[in-house]
Amino acid sequence: MQKIQIKLSFAIVAALVFVVAAFTACDNNTPDPNLQSTVYGDFQLIFSNGSGNPSGTLVQGVKDVSKGEINFVGRGFEMTSSRVARVFISDDGSTLYSLNYTQGTVDKLIYNGGQNYTKIKTIDASIPLGTKYLRLTKLTDKEASLHYIDATAQFDPTDNTKYLKHKMVLTLGLLNLDNMEIKDGFQKELEFDLPGDLGTQGYYIYRIDAPVISGNKLYYGTAVRKYDPTVARKYVDTDRAFTLVIDYPSLTNPIVIENTSVKGSSHGYRTPTQHRNEAGEILQMISLATGEVSILKIVNGQYTSYKYSLNELLGKKVTSNGWFYAGNGIGYIPYQDLTTEKIQIGVNPQGEPTYSGWWKIARMNFNNNTVVDLEVPDGLWLEQYQASTIRNGKFYIALSPEATGQGNIYIFDVNSTNPKGSIGATIKTGADQRYIGIY
């Protein structure tokens, strides 16, 4: 009888161990990606539910965007986001990577078709890198950059009214997208200076983003200011542009190159600002909020004399946050037309209305220095736009005027100068909602 009780006790313990193990396996936030089939090659659309803070970010996949209707009402997979999430996708469309900005976490998700996604891993990059305000850019299908810069005004310790320069400190890491781990050699605090005496003149970089790889270098777009103690906010726009260049993959030897033929910033906002062309040249957008947009070339770590001026070719003042490269010297750029009437697009943190000029789309040809203003609806706001895609010689972008609650997928032939594209699927929006990307 005692032997039977012992055997039963062992059986009960074993059963409990099995239950605990099963519960733990289900509760570790890393579901088995094989539980659902992975889908490849669909279009993926990103939707923003709110322009302010907080806001939601939804995503869903669609096989065909040339017809039908796409709607996020009651649909879409909600990404983890305290602000609008920054989303990137693998080349084959099977995997999404999403940065929860202001939290420093990055999710990896497998696409299972439609609005079905399986989150397979989350990394809190703020732990090794020391800041939650990281930005993320996919560099290759295997690797992404996590980056941040801190710029702090320095004053004479014996005279706190005497400005010296800004201290600029980089935080850089390379994220292995296969295992979602920060690679060895990351830089938590890497200090650097501007060339010559530019720092003591008041110039400083306060934001970096949109990096690209060319050769053994990483090129980061920059936001630039000049410190001026005579003005209320203590800084003014600069008369030049900068790019941060760093050795890759070691993330060492930061240097800054400058171009005095343009002025503005090259970091963008959420749209990419830099692309590597077929010759390995960096095509970089420089934009000034008051109405200048240029595309420059960087070759072997130096600016060339090449300059493509969008505002001059269009004959009006424009500004932009970034652009998309279609290959063979052709690019597409969403731009804000500063000559149009203003539309309300939201409210600021103080509850006051915010306004923007209409946004439009242009096709840029860097081979013959021409531009085509494309036929798109009036009333667009593309400030937060993240991604467009080029497939089989066609450029796809999701456009919906702010006031209508309805838009379309627009499809343009990359090899055509015809300003009129074809109109694809209908897309539905609501108040303070918008499509912010298509992959």
Short mmCIF file of C-alpha atoms in Angstrom, two decimals:
data_model
loop_
_atom_site.label_atom_id
_atom_site.label_comp_id
_atom_site.label_asym_id
_atom_site.label_seq_id
_atom_site.Cartn_x
_atom_site.Cartn_y
_atom_site.Cartn_z
CA MET A 1 0.00 0.00 0.00
CA GLN A 2 2.83 2.39 0.88
CA LYS A 3 4.53 1.67 -2.44
CA ILE A 4 1.37 2.62 -4.31
CA GLN A 5 1.19 5.93 -2.41
CA ILE A 6 4.81 6.72 -3.30
CA LYS A 7 4.18 6.00 -6.97
CA LEU A 8 1.05 8.17 -6.90
CA SER A 9 3.01 11.00 -5.24
CA PHE A 10 5.65 10.85 -7.94
CA ALA A 11 2.92 10.90 -10.58
CA ILE A 12 1.30 13.95 -9.00
CA VAL A 13 4.63 15.81 -8.76
CA ALA A 14 5.44 14.98 -12.37
CA ALA A 15 2.02 16.22 -13.45
CA LEU A 16 2.51 19.46 -11.51
CA VAL A 17 5.94 19.99 -13.06
CA PHE A 18 4.43 19.46 -16.51
CA VAL A 19 1.62 21.96 -15.82
CA VAL A 20 4.02 24.60 -14.45
CA ALA A 21 6.38 24.10 -17.39
CA ALA A 22 3.52 24.38 -19.85
CA PHE A 23 2.22 27.53 -18.13
CA THR A 24 5.70 29.09 -18.13
CA ALA A 25 6.20 28.30 -21.79
CA CYS A 26 2.90 30.02 -22.62
CA ASP A 27 3.71 33.02 -20.41
CA ASN A 28 7.19 33.94 -21.64
CA ASN A 29 5.95 36.42 -24.30
CA THR A 30 7.73 34.45 -27.03
CA PRO A 31 5.04 32.43 -28.86
CA ASP A 32 6.24 29.76 -31.21
CA PRO A 33 6.22 31.34 -34.70
CA ASN A 34 5.46 27.91 -36.16
CA LEU A 35 2.03 27.85 -34.48
CA GLN A 36 0.73 29.82 -37.47
CA SER A 37 1.97 29.80 -41.01
CA THR A 38 4.16 32.68 -42.21
CA VAL A 39 2.92 34.65 -45.23
CA TYR A 40 5.26 36.23 -47.74
CA GLY A 41 4.92 38.97 -50.34
CA ASP A 42 1.72 40.74 -49.29
CA PHE A 43 1.48 44.51 -49.13
CA GLN A 44 1.52 45.80 -45.55
CA LEU A 45 -0.25 49.01 -44.56
CA ILE A 46 0.35 51.11 -41.45
CA PHE A 47 -2.36 53.26 -39.90
CA SER A 48 -2.06 56.01 -37.27
CA ASN A 49 -4.95 56.54 -34.91
CA GLY A 50 -4.17 60.03 -33.61
CA SER A 51 -1.51 62.61 -34.50
CA GLY A 52 -0.54 63.56 -30.96
CA ASN A 53 0.66 61.85 -27.81
CA PRO A 54 -0.51 59.20 -27.05
CA SER A 55 -1.50 57.66 -30.36
CA GLY A 56 -2.12 54.18 -31.72
CA THR A 57 -0.46 52.36 -34.60
CA LEU A 58 -2.23 49.56 -36.50
CA VAL A 59 -1.00 47.29 -39.28
CA GLN A 60 -2.57 44.79 -41.68
CA GLY A 61 -1.60 42.97 -44.84
CA VAL A 62 -3.37 42.95 -48.21
CA LYS A 63 -2.61 40.76 -51.22
CA ASP A 64 -3.90 43.19 -53.86
CA VAL A 65 -4.00 46.98 -53.45
CA SER A 66 -5.08 47.71 -57.02
CA LYS A 67 -8.79 47.31 -56.27
CA GLY A 68 -11.38 46.88 -53.53
CA GLU A 69 -11.49 48.64 -50.16
CA ILE A 70 -9.06 48.73 -47.25
CA ASN A 71 -10.45 49.73 -43.87
CA PHE A 72 -8.97 49.81 -40.36
CA VAL A 73 -12.35 50.21 -38.62
CA GLY A 74 -12.47 47.19 -36.31
CA ARG A 75 -9.46 45.74 -38.07
CA GLY A 76 -5.69 45.78 -37.82
CA PHE A 77 -3.07 44.48 -35.42
CA GLU A 78 -2.21 47.12 -32.83
CA MET A 79 1.50 47.68 -32.36
CA THR A 80 2.98 48.48 -28.95
CA SER A 81 3.25 52.27 -29.02
CA SER A 82 3.31 55.16 -26.58
CA ARG A 83 3.85 57.42 -29.59
CA VAL A 84 3.36 56.51 -33.27
CA ALA A 85 5.44 53.32 -33.67
CA ARG A 86 8.37 53.28 -36.10
CA VAL A 87 7.87 50.20 -38.29
CA PHE A 88 10.23 48.38 -40.65
CA ILE A 89 9.70 45.20 -42.63
CA SER A 90 11.90 42.40 -43.97
CA ASP A 91 12.61 42.25 -47.69
CA ASP A 92 10.31 39.25 -48.17
CA GLY A 93 7.44 40.80 -46.20
CA SER A 94 7.36 38.04 -43.59
CA THR A 95 8.71 39.91 -40.57
CA LEU A 96 8.01 43.28 -38.96
CA TYR A 97 10.18 45.26 -36.55
CA SER A 98 8.55 48.01 -34.51
CA LEU A 99 10.16 50.55 -32.20
CA ASN A 100 8.10 51.78 -29.28
CA TYR A 101 9.53 55.29 -29.29
CA THR A 102 10.12 56.91 -25.84
CA GLN A 103 10.32 53.41 -24.33
CA GLY A 104 13.31 51.97 -26.20
CA THR A 105 11.76 48.56 -26.87
CA VAL A 106 11.75 46.82 -30.27
CA ASP A 107 9.24 44.09 -31.17
CA LYS A 108 9.80 41.39 -33.80
CA LEU A 109 6.63 39.98 -35.35
CA ILE A 110 5.88 37.29 -37.91
CA TYR A 111 3.15 38.06 -40.47
CA ASN A 112 0.46 35.39 -40.68
CA GLY A 113 -1.81 37.06 -43.24
CA GLY A 114 -4.43 39.81 -43.03
CA GLN A 115 -4.49 41.33 -39.55
CA ASN A 116 -2.82 38.32 -37.95
CA TYR A 117 0.68 38.73 -36.54
CA THR A 118 2.65 36.73 -34.00
CA LYS A 119 5.02 38.62 -31.70
CA ILE A 120 8.05 36.39 -31.25
CA LYS A 121 10.49 38.58 -29.36
CA THR A 122 10.91 41.96 -27.67
CA ILE A 123 14.21 43.58 -26.72
CA ASP A 124 14.53 46.49 -24.32
CA ALA A 125 17.44 48.28 -25.99
CA SER A 126 17.37 51.02 -23.35
CA ILE A 127 18.99 48.65 -20.84
CA PRO A 128 22.38 48.22 -22.57
CA LEU A 129 22.32 51.60 -24.34
CA GLY A 130 21.14 53.70 -21.41
CA THR A 131 18.32 55.76 -22.98
CA LYS A 132 14.68 55.19 -23.88
CA TYR A 133 14.73 57.82 -26.66
CA LEU A 134 16.49 55.68 -29.23
CA ARG A 135 15.59 55.81 -32.90
CA LEU A 136 15.63 52.75 -35.16
CA THR A 137 16.57 52.34 -38.83
CA LYS A 138 16.81 49.05 -40.69
CA LEU A 139 20.19 48.98 -42.47
CA THR A 140 20.02 45.55 -44.10
CA ASP A 141 17.76 42.52 -43.82
CA LYS A 142 20.00 41.30 -40.99
CA GLU A 143 20.83 44.44 -39.08
CA ALA A 144 19.41 47.73 -37.79
CA SER A 145 20.87 50.84 -36.21
CA LEU A 146 19.75 52.14 -32.83
CA HIS A 147 20.93 55.71 -32.31
CA TYR A 148 20.63 58.80 -30.15
CA ILE A 149 22.56 62.01 -29.51
CA ASP A 150 22.66 64.25 -26.47
CA ALA A 151 23.78 67.87 -26.94
CA THR A 152 24.33 70.05 -23.86
CA ALA A 153 25.49 73.68 -23.77
CA GLN A 154 28.79 74.17 -21.93
CA PHE A 155 29.70 77.41 -20.12
CA ASP A 156 32.86 78.81 -18.54
CA PRO A 157 32.98 77.45 -14.96
CA THR A 158 34.12 80.88 -13.74
CA ASP A 159 31.50 82.79 -15.73
CA ASN A 160 28.23 80.98 -16.37
CA THR A 161 27.17 83.59 -18.93
CA LYS A 162 30.13 82.82 -21.22
CA TYR A 163 29.17 80.10 -23.72
CA LEU A 164 31.96 77.69 -24.74
CA LYS A 165 30.31 75.11 -27.04
CA HIS A 166 27.88 72.22 -27.00
CA LYS A 167 29.05 68.86 -25.73
CA MET A 168 27.77 66.19 -28.14
CA VAL A 169 27.61 62.55 -27.02
CA LEU A 170 26.47 59.65 -29.21
CA THR A 171 24.70 56.45 -28.24
CA LEU A 172 24.98 53.83 -31.01
CA GLY A 173 24.19 50.15 -31.30
CA LEU A 174 23.76 47.58 -34.06
CA LEU A 175 20.77 45.27 -33.58
CA ASN A 176 21.05 41.73 -34.94
CA LEU A 177 17.60 41.18 -36.43
CA ASP A 178 17.90 37.38 -36.40
CA ASN A 179 18.33 36.96 -32.65
CA MET A 180 17.22 40.49 -31.61
CA GLU A 181 20.37 41.16 -29.62
CA ILE A 182 22.62 44.23 -29.53
CA LYS A 183 25.95 43.36 -31.11
CA ASP A 184 29.18 43.68 -29.16
CA GLY A 185 31.01 46.98 -29.57
CA PHE A 186 28.02 49.25 -29.01
CA GLN A 187 28.77 52.80 -27.91
CA LYS A 188 26.95 54.07 -24.85
CA GLU A 189 28.75 57.43 -24.61
CA LEU A 190 30.88 58.43 -27.60
CA GLU A 191 31.86 62.10 -27.61
CA PHE A 192 32.80 63.97 -30.80
CA ASP A 193 33.39 67.50 -32.09
CA LEU A 194 32.62 69.51 -35.20
CA PRO A 195 35.45 70.44 -37.60
CA GLY A 196 37.71 73.38 -36.73
CA ASP A 197 36.18 76.05 -34.53
CA LEU A 198 32.58 75.48 -35.62
CA GLY A 199 31.71 74.26 -32.13
CA THR A 200 32.92 77.43 -30.43
CA GLN A 201 31.00 79.45 -33.04
CA GLY A 202 27.82 77.88 -31.66
CA TYR A 203 27.08 75.14 -34.22
CA TYR A 204 25.88 71.82 -32.85
CA ILE A 205 24.02 68.65 -33.87
CA TYR A 206 20.99 67.85 -31.74
CA ARG A 207 19.44 64.87 -33.57
CA ILE A 208 20.66 62.08 -35.85
CA ASP A 209 18.63 59.64 -37.93
CA ALA A 210 18.13 57.86 -41.28
CA PRO A 211 21.57 56.18 -41.52
CA VAL A 212 22.79 54.27 -44.57
CA ILE A 213 25.84 52.08 -45.15
CA SER A 214 28.29 52.73 -47.98
CA GLY A 215 31.56 50.82 -47.96
CA ASN A 216 32.95 50.67 -44.44
CA LYS A 217 31.14 53.79 -43.25
CA LEU A 218 27.78 54.64 -41.72
CA TYR A 219 26.28 57.99 -42.70
CA TYR A 220 23.79 59.63 -40.33
CA GLY A 221 21.59 62.54 -41.31
CA THR A 222 21.66 65.38 -38.79
CA ALA A 223 19.54 68.18 -37.37
CA VAL A 224 21.66 71.28 -36.85
CA ARG A 225 21.36 74.49 -34.87
CA LYS A 226 23.55 77.43 -33.96
CA TYR A 227 23.56 78.76 -30.41
CA ASP A 228 22.79 82.47 -30.17
CA PRO A 229 22.46 84.02 -26.68
CA THR A 230 20.75 87.12 -28.10
CA VAL A 231 17.52 85.35 -29.13
CA ALA A 232 14.73 84.05 -26.91
CA ARG A 233 15.18 80.31 -27.47
CA LYS A 234 18.97 80.62 -27.73
CA TYR A 235 19.36 79.05 -31.19
CA VAL A 236 18.91 79.93 -34.86
CA ASP A 237 18.90 78.07 -38.18
CA THR A 238 22.34 77.49 -39.63
CA ASP A 239 23.93 78.46 -42.93
CA ARG A 240 25.23 74.96 -43.75
CA ALA A 241 24.47 71.25 -43.46
CA PHE A 242 26.30 68.42 -41.68
CA THR A 243 26.56 64.63 -41.92
CA LEU A 244 27.92 62.35 -39.21
CA VAL A 245 30.25 59.68 -40.62
CA ILE A 246 31.37 56.75 -38.49
CA ASP A 247 33.42 53.60 -39.11
CA TYR A 248 31.28 50.52 -39.71
CA PRO A 249 30.83 48.02 -38.15
CA SER A 250 33.14 49.11 -35.33
CA LEU A 251 31.09 52.26 -34.55
CA THR A 252 34.28 54.21 -33.93
CA ASN A 253 36.05 57.30 -35.28
CA PRO A 254 33.10 59.71 -35.62
CA ILE A 255 33.75 62.67 -37.91
CA VAL A 256 31.48 65.38 -39.31
CA ILE A 257 31.49 66.60 -42.89
CA GLU A 258 29.86 69.89 -43.91
CA ASN A 259 28.35 71.49 -47.00
CA THR A 260 28.07 75.27 -47.20
CA SER A 261 26.13 75.39 -50.50
CA VAL A 262 22.89 74.48 -48.68
CA LYS A 263 21.36 75.01 -45.27
CA GLY A 264 19.05 72.86 -43.24
CA SER A 265 18.82 69.39 -41.78
CA SER A 266 19.12 65.88 -43.22
CA HIS A 267 17.74 63.75 -40.36
CA GLY A 268 14.14 63.87 -41.58
CA TYR A 269 11.32 62.85 -39.27
CA ARG A 270 9.95 59.39 -40.07
CA THR A 271 10.47 59.30 -43.83
CA PRO A 272 13.94 58.17 -45.00
CA THR A 273 16.17 61.05 -46.12
CA GLN A 274 19.18 59.15 -47.48
CA HIS A 275 19.58 56.34 -50.01
CA ARG A 276 22.53 54.53 -51.58
CA ASN A 277 22.31 54.42 -55.36
CA GLU A 278 23.63 51.76 -57.73
CA ALA A 279 27.10 53.37 -57.77
CA GLY A 280 27.37 53.37 -53.98
CA GLU A 281 26.84 57.14 -53.76
CA ILE A 282 24.77 58.56 -50.91
CA LEU A 283 21.84 60.63 -52.15
CA GLN A 284 20.94 62.90 -49.24
CA MET A 285 18.04 65.31 -48.77
CA ILE A 286 18.67 68.64 -47.05
CA SER A 287 15.50 70.51 -46.07
CA LEU A 288 14.81 73.91 -44.54
CA ALA A 289 11.41 74.59 -42.98
CA THR A 290 11.24 78.04 -44.56
CA GLY A 291 11.21 76.66 -48.10
CA GLU A 292 14.30 74.91 -49.47
CA VAL A 293 14.81 71.25 -50.41
CA SER A 294 17.96 69.88 -52.07
CA ILE A 295 19.34 66.44 -52.89
CA LEU A 296 23.14 66.19 -52.56
CA LYS A 297 25.66 63.43 -53.24
CA ILE A 298 28.27 62.05 -50.85
CA VAL A 299 31.07 59.95 -52.35
CA ASN A 300 33.88 58.33 -50.34
CA GLY A 301 33.05 60.32 -47.25
CA GLN A 302 32.88 63.73 -48.92
CA TYR A 303 30.22 65.95 -50.45
CA THR A 304 30.47 66.41 -54.21
CA SER A 305 29.41 69.49 -56.20
CA TYR A 306 26.14 67.79 -57.24
CA LYS A 307 22.98 69.63 -56.18
CA TYR A 308 19.37 68.95 -57.14
CA SER A 309 17.14 71.85 -55.99
CA LEU A 310 13.49 70.83 -55.69
CA ASN A 311 12.18 74.30 -54.79
CA GLU A 312 13.97 75.87 -57.78
CA LEU A 313 12.69 73.25 -60.22
CA LEU A 314 9.12 73.53 -58.89
CA GLY A 315 9.37 77.32 -58.79
CA LYS A 316 7.93 77.65 -55.27
CA LYS A 317 8.85 77.34 -51.62
CA VAL A 318 8.60 73.78 -50.35
CA THR A 319 9.82 71.73 -47.43
CA SER A 320 9.98 67.97 -46.81
CA ASN A 321 10.74 65.25 -44.27
CA GLY A 322 12.20 62.66 -46.66
CA TRP A 323 11.85 60.77 -49.92
CA PHE A 324 11.92 57.34 -51.60
CA TYR A 325 14.42 56.02 -54.14
CA ALA A 326 12.98 54.00 -57.04
CA GLY A 327 16.32 53.17 -58.69
CA ASN A 328 18.14 54.34 -61.82
CA GLY A 329 18.22 57.97 -60.71
CA ILE A 330 14.47 58.30 -60.02
CA GLY A 331 13.01 59.38 -56.68
CA TYR A 332 9.61 60.26 -55.25
CA ILE A 333 9.26 62.96 -52.62
CA PRO A 334 6.29 63.97 -50.45
CA TYR A 335 6.63 67.71 -49.90
CA GLN A 336 4.73 70.47 -48.14
CA ASP A 337 3.72 73.26 -50.52
CA LEU A 338 4.25 76.43 -48.48
CA THR A 339 2.31 78.49 -51.03
CA THR A 340 -1.03 76.73 -50.35
CA GLU A 341 -3.68 77.53 -47.79
CA LYS A 342 -3.23 76.06 -44.34
CA ILE A 343 -5.31 73.16 -43.05
CA GLN A 344 -5.78 72.12 -39.43
CA ILE A 345 -4.16 68.77 -38.75
CA GLY A 346 -4.42 68.45 -34.98
CA VAL A 347 -3.68 70.19 -31.71
CA ASN A 348 -0.44 70.80 -29.81
CA PRO A 349 0.17 69.67 -26.19
CA GLN A 350 -1.40 72.96 -25.01
CA GLY A 351 -4.63 72.12 -26.86
CA GLU A 352 -4.11 74.77 -29.54
CA PRO A 353 -4.87 73.99 -33.21
CA THR A 354 -1.91 73.19 -35.44
CA TYR A 355 -1.86 73.91 -39.17
CA SER A 356 0.04 72.80 -42.25
CA GLY A 357 0.20 73.64 -45.92
CA TRP A 358 -1.04 71.00 -48.35
CA TRP A 359 1.32 68.13 -49.05
CA LYS A 360 1.97 66.89 -52.59
CA ILE A 361 4.15 64.31 -54.37
CA ALA A 362 6.84 64.92 -56.99
CA ARG A 363 8.83 62.57 -59.22
CA MET A 364 12.50 63.57 -59.28
CA ASN A 365 14.91 62.63 -62.07
CA PHE A 366 18.51 63.10 -60.99
CA ASN A 367 19.85 62.04 -64.40
CA ASN A 368 18.50 65.04 -66.30
CA ASN A 369 17.69 67.43 -63.42
CA THR A 370 13.93 67.49 -64.00
CA VAL A 371 10.83 67.17 -61.84
CA VAL A 372 7.22 66.16 -62.42
CA ASP A 373 4.52 67.38 -60.02
CA LEU A 374 2.18 64.40 -59.74
CA GLU A 375 -1.61 64.57 -59.75
CA VAL A 376 -2.71 63.78 -56.20
CA PRO A 377 -5.62 65.01 -54.09
CA ASP A 378 -5.58 68.38 -52.33
CA GLY A 379 -5.68 68.53 -48.56
CA LEU A 380 -3.00 65.90 -47.83
CA TRP A 381 -0.91 65.86 -44.65
CA LEU A 382 2.14 63.58 -44.85
CA GLU A 383 4.23 64.83 -41.94
CA GLN A 384 4.26 61.41 -40.26
CA TYR A 385 4.50 59.29 -43.41
CA GLN A 386 6.96 56.41 -42.96
CA ALA A 387 7.12 54.14 -46.00
CA SER A 388 6.21 53.66 -49.65
CA THR A 389 7.12 50.73 -51.83
CA ILE A 390 8.38 50.07 -55.35
CA ARG A 391 7.30 46.76 -56.91
CA ASN A 392 7.74 45.60 -60.50
CA GLY A 393 8.49 49.10 -61.75
CA LYS A 394 5.54 50.71 -59.92
CA PHE A 395 5.59 53.21 -57.05
CA TYR A 396 2.79 52.70 -54.47
CA ILE A 397 1.64 55.26 -51.92
CA ALA A 398 -1.48 55.51 -49.71
CA LEU A 399 -3.05 58.99 -49.85
CA SER A 400 -6.15 60.28 -48.07
CA PRO A 401 -7.11 63.98 -47.76
CA GLU A 402 -7.56 65.11 -44.17
CA ALA A 403 -11.18 66.24 -44.43
CA THR A 404 -12.77 63.51 -46.54
CA GLY A 405 -12.36 60.30 -44.55
CA GLN A 406 -11.54 58.47 -47.78
CA GLY A 407 -8.61 58.12 -50.15
CA ASN A 408 -6.90 55.64 -52.40
CA ILE A 409 -3.75 53.73 -53.12
CA TYR A 410 -2.00 55.66 -55.92
CA ILE A 411 0.22 53.74 -58.34
CA PHE A 412 2.78 55.44 -60.61
CA ASP A 413 4.88 53.90 -63.37
CA VAL A 414 8.50 54.58 -62.39
CA ASN A 415 9.59 54.79 -66.03
CA SER A 416 6.87 57.26 -67.01
CA THR A 417 6.80 61.05 -66.75
CA ASN A 418 3.01 61.06 -66.89
CA PRO A 419 1.83 62.99 -63.80
CA LYS A 420 -1.36 60.94 -63.66
CA GLY A 421 -1.03 57.54 -62.05
CA SER A 422 -3.59 54.80 -61.68
CA ILE A 423 -5.96 54.79 -58.73
CA GLY A 424 -6.09 51.57 -56.76
CA ALA A 425 -7.99 50.39 -53.71
CA THR A 426 -10.17 52.77 -51.71
CA ILE A 427 -8.84 53.49 -48.20
CA LYS A 428 -11.01 54.65 -45.30
CA THR A 429 -9.99 57.01 -42.48
CA GLY A 430 -11.64 58.92 -39.64
CA ALA A 431 -11.08 62.08 -37.64
CA ASP A 432 -7.37 62.48 -36.79
CA GLN A 433 -6.60 59.14 -38.45
CA ARG A 434 -4.38 58.52 -41.46
CA TYR A 435 -2.43 55.95 -43.46
CA ILE A 436 1.26 56.49 -42.78
CA GLY A 437 2.91 53.77 -44.84
CA ILE A 438 2.71 50.93 -47.34
CA TYR A 439 5.32 48.19 -47.69
#
